[in-house]
mmCIF file of C-alpha atoms in Angstrom:
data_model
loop_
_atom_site.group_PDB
_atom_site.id
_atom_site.type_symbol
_atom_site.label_atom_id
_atom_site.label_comp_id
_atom_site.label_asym_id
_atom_site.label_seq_id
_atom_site.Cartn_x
_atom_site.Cartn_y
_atom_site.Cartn_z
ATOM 1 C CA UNK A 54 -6.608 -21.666 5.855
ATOM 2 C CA UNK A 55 -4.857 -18.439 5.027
ATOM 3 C CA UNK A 56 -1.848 -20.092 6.008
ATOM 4 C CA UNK A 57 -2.231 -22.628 4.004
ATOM 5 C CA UNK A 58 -3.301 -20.111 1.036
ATOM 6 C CA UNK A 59 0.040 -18.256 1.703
ATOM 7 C CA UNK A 60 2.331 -21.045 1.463
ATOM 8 C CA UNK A 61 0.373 -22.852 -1.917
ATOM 9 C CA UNK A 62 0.510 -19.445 -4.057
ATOM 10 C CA UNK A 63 3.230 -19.466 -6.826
ATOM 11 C CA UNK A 64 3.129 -15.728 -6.956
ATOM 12 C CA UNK A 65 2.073 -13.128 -4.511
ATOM 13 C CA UNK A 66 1.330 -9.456 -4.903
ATOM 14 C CA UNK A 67 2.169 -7.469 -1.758
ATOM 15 C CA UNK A 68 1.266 -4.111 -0.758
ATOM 16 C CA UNK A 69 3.649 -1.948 1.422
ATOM 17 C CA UNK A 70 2.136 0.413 4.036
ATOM 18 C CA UNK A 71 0.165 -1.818 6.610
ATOM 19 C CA UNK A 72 1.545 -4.884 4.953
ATOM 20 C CA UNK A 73 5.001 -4.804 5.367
ATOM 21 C CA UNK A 74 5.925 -1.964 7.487
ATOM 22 C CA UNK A 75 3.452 -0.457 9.710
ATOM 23 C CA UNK A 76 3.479 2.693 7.920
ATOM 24 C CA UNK A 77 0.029 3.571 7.433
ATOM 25 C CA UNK A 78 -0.455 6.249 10.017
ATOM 26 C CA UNK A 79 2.935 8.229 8.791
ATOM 27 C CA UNK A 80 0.617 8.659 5.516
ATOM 28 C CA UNK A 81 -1.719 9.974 7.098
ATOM 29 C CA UNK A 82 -0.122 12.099 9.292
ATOM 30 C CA UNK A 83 1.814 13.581 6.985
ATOM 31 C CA UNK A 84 -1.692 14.797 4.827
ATOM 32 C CA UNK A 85 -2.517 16.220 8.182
ATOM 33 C CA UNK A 86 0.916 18.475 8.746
ATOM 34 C CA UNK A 87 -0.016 19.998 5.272
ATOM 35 C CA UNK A 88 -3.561 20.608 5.337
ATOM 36 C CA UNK A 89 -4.057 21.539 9.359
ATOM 37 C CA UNK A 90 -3.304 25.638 7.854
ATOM 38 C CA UNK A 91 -6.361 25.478 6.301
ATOM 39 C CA UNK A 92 -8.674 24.564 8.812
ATOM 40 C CA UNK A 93 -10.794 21.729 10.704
ATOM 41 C CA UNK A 94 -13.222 21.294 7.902
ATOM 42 C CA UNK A 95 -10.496 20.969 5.407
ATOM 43 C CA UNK A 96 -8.428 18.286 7.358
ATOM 44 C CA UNK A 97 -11.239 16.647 8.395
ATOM 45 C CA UNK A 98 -12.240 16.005 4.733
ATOM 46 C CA UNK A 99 -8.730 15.466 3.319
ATOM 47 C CA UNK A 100 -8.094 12.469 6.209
ATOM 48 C CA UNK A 101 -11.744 10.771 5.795
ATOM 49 C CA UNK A 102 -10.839 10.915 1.754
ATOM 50 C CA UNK A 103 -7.655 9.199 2.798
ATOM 51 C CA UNK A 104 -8.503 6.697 4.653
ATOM 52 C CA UNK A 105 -11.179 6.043 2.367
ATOM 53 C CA UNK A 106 -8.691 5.560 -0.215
ATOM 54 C CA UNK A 107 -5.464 4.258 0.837
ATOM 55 C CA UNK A 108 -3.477 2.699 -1.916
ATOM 56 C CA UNK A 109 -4.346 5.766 -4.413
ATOM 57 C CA UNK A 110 -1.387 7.835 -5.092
ATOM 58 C CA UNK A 111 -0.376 11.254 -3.629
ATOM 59 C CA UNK A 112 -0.097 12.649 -7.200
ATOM 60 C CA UNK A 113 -3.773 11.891 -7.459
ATOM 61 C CA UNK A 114 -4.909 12.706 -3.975
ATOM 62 C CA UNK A 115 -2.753 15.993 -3.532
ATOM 63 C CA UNK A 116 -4.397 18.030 -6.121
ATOM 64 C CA UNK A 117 -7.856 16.999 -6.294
ATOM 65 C CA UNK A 118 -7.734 18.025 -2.094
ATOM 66 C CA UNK A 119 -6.400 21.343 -3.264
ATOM 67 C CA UNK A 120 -8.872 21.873 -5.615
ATOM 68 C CA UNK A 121 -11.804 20.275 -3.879
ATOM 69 C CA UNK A 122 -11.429 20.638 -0.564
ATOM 70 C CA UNK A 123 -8.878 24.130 -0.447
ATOM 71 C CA UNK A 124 -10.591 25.479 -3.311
ATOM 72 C CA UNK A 125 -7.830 26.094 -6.115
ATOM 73 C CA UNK A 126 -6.306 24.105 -8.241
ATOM 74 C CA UNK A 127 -2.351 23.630 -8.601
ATOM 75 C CA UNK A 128 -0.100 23.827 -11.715
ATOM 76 C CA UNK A 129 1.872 20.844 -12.832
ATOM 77 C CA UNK A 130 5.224 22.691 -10.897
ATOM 78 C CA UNK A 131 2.847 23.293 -7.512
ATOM 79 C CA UNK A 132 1.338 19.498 -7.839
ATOM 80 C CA UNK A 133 5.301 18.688 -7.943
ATOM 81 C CA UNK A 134 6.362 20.565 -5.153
ATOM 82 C CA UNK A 135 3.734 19.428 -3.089
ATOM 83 C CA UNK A 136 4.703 15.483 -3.543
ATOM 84 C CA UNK A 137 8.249 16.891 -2.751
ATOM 85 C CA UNK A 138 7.473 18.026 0.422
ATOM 86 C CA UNK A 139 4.988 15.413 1.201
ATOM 87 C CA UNK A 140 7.897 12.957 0.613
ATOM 88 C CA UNK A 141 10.087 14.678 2.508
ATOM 89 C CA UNK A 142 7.681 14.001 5.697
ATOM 90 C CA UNK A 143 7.548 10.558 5.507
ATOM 91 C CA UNK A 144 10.284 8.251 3.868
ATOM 92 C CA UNK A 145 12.704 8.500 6.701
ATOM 93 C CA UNK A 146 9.793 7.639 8.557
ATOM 94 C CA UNK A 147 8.357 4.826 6.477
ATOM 95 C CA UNK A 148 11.986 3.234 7.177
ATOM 96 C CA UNK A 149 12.426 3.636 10.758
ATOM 97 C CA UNK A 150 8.794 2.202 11.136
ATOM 98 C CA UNK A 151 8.326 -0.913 12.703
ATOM 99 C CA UNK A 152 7.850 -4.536 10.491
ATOM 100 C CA UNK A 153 4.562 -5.896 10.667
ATOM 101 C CA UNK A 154 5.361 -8.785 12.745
ATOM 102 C CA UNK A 155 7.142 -12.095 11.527
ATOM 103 C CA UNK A 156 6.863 -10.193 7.623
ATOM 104 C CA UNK A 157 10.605 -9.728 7.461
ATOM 105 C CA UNK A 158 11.092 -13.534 7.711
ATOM 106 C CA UNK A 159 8.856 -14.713 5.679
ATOM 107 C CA UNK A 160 10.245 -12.295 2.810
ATOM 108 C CA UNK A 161 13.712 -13.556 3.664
ATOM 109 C CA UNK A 162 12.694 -17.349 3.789
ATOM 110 C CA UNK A 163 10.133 -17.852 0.584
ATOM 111 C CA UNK A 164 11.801 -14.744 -2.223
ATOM 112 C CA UNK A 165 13.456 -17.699 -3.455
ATOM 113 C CA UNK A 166 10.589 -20.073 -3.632
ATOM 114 C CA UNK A 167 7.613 -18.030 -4.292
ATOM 115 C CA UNK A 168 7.708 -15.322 -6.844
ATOM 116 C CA UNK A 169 6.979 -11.483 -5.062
ATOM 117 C CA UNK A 170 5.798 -8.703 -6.600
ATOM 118 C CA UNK A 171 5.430 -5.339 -4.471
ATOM 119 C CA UNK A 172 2.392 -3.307 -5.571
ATOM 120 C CA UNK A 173 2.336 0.041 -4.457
ATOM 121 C CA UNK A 174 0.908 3.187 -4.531
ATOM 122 C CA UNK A 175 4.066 5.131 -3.068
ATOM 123 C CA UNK A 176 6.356 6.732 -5.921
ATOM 124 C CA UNK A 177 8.126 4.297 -7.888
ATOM 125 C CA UNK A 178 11.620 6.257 -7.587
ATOM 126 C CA UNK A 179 10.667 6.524 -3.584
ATOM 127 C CA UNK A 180 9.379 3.051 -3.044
ATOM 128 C CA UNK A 181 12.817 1.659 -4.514
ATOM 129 C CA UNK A 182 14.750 4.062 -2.410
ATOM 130 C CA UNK A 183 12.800 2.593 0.705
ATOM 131 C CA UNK A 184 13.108 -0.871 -0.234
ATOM 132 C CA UNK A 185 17.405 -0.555 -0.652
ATOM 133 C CA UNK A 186 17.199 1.116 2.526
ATOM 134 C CA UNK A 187 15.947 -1.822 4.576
ATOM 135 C CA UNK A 188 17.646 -4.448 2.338
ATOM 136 C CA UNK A 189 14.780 -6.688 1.181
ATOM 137 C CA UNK A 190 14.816 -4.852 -2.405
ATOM 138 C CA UNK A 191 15.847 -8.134 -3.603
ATOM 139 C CA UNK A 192 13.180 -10.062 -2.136
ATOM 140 C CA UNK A 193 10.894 -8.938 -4.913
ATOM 141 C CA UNK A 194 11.641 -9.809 -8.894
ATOM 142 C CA UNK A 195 9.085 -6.669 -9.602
ATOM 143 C CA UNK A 196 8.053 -3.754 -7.879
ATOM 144 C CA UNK A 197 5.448 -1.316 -9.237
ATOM 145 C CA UNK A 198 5.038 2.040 -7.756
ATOM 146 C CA UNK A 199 3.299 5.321 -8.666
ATOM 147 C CA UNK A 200 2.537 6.274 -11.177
ATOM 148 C CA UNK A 201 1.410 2.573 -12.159
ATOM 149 C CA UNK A 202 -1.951 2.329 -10.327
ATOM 150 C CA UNK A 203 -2.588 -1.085 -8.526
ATOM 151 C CA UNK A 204 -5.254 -2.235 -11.523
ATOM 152 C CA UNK A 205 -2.793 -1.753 -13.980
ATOM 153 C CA UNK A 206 0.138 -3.168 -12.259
ATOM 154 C CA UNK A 207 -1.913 -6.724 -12.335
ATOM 155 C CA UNK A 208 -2.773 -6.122 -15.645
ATOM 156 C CA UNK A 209 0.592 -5.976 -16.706
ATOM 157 C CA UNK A 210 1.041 -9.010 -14.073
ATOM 158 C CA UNK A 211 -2.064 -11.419 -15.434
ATOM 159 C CA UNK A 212 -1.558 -12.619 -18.472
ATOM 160 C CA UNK A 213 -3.838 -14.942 -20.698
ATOM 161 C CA UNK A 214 -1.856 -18.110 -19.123
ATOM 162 C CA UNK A 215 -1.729 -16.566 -15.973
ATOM 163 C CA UNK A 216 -3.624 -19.204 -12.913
ATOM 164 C CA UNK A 217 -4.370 -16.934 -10.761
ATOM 165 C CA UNK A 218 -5.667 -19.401 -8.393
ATOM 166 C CA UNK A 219 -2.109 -19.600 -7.556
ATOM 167 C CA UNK A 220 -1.974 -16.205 -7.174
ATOM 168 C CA UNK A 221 -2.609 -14.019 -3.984
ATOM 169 C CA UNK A 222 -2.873 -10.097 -3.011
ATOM 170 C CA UNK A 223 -2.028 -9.372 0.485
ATOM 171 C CA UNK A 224 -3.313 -5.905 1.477
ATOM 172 C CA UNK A 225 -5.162 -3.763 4.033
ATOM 173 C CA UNK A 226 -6.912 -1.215 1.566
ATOM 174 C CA UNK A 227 -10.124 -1.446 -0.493
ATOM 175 C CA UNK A 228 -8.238 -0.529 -3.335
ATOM 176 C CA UNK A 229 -5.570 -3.596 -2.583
ATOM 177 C CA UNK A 230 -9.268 -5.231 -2.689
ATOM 178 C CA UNK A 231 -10.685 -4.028 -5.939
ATOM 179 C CA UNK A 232 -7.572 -4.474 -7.742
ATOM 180 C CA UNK A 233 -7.598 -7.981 -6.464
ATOM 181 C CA UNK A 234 -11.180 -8.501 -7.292
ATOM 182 C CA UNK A 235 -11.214 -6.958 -10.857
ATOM 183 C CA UNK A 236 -8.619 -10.071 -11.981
ATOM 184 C CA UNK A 237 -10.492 -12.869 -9.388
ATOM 185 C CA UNK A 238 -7.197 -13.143 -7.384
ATOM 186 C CA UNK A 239 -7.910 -14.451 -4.473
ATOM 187 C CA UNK A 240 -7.550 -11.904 -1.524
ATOM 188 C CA UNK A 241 -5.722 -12.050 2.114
ATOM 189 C CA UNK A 242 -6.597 -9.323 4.052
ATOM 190 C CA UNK A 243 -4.258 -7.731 6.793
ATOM 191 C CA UNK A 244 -6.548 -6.638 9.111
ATOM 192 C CA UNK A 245 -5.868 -3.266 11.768
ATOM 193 C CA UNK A 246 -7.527 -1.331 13.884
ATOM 194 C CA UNK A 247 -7.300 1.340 11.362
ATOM 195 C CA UNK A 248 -9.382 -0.722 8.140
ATOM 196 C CA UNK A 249 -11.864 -2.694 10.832
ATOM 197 C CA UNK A 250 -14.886 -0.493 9.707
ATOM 198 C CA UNK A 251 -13.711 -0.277 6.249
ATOM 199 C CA UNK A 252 -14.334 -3.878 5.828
ATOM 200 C CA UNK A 253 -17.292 -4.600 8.304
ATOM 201 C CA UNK A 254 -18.840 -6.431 5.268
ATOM 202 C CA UNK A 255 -15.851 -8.604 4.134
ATOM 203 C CA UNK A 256 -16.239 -12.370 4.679
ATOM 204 C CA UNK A 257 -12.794 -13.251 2.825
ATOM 205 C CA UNK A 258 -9.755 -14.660 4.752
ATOM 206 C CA UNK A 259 -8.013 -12.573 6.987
ATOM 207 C CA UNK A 260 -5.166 -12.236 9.377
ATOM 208 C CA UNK A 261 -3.502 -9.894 12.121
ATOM 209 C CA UNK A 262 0.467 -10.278 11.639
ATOM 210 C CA UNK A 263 2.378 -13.083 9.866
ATOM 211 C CA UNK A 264 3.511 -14.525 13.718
ATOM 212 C CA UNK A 265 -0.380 -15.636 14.294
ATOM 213 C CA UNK A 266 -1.233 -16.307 10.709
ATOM 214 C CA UNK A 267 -0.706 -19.948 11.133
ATOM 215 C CA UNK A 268 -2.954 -19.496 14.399
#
């Protein structure tokens, strides 16, 4: 059935980390190289806030840890800076990461037949860099990146005409899931070791890598 739901959609929306490349742990890893100097009850926080809410951008996550969790709050140049060096951790790492399995042929085989759109919350500028890097920038006709949250990005992507039962978000977050949820499209879920207990109560469709998805 998810198979089948893959192949019938006219247009899907596709999330990155844990979805295309799995990229998930550099993420969170990298939060953990910046916040480990202030402690285990800092970190400990920051990474269950994370995982808690992957999808969400850094620019969001970055100060409200600082101010929250650290106890101050960052100026507009510091919030900046942060991202900067946060960045710096992880794109060469996003790209050297390893494909979710049979993902990079299906991208290369349907672009032309189904219409992708790549929502993410990585930085727009960063997300385009990583996507010329690995050469399947042209597999999607739109990509949306930080700071266009995922509920927006469909907003802009549903339109009054739109069926979306011909529409499909792949993703492995609960925000991937609300987003997909607030505009009734229906929902594939990539499931990991990493999101298992996240989604102990989902009963939607769900699949491990795109090599067993017809499985």
């Amino acid at each position: 059935m998810s198979l089948e739901l893959l192949s019938k959609a006219d247009v899907i929306f596709w999330d990155f980390d844990g979805v295309i490349k799995e990229s998930s742990a550099i993420k969170s890893l990298a939060f953990e190289e910046m916040f480990s100097k202030y402690g285990n009850e800092v970190l400990e926080k920051v990474v269950e806030h994370h995982q808690l809410n992957g999808g969400i951008s850094r620019e969001v996550k970055i100060p409200l840890y600082f101010s929250k969790f650290v106890g101050f709050s960052l100026t507009s140049q510091e919030t900046e800076d942060r991202c900067l060096e946060y960045s710096k951790l992880v794109v060469q790492k996003v790209i050297d990461a390893p494909w979710v399995a049979g993902i990079l042929d299906y991208l290369k085989s349907n672009s032309f037949h189904q219409r992708f759109v790549l929502i993410t919350g990585t930085p727009y500028m960063e997300i385009i860099e990583i996507l010329t890097a690995l050469d399947i920038i042209d597999c999607f006709q739109t990509v949306y990146g930080s700071p266009t949250t995922k509920i927006k990005a469909l907003n802009q992507e549903i339109q009054s005409d739109t069926d979306v039962s011909k529409c499909l978000f792949i993703g492995d977050t609960l925000t991937d899931y609300e987003a997909a949820s607030a505009f009734e499209v229906p929902f594939l879920l990539r499931e990991t070791e990493d999101n298992k207990k996240l989604f102990m109560s989902y009963t939607g469709l769900l699949f491990n890598d795109f090599q067993t998805l017809n499985e």
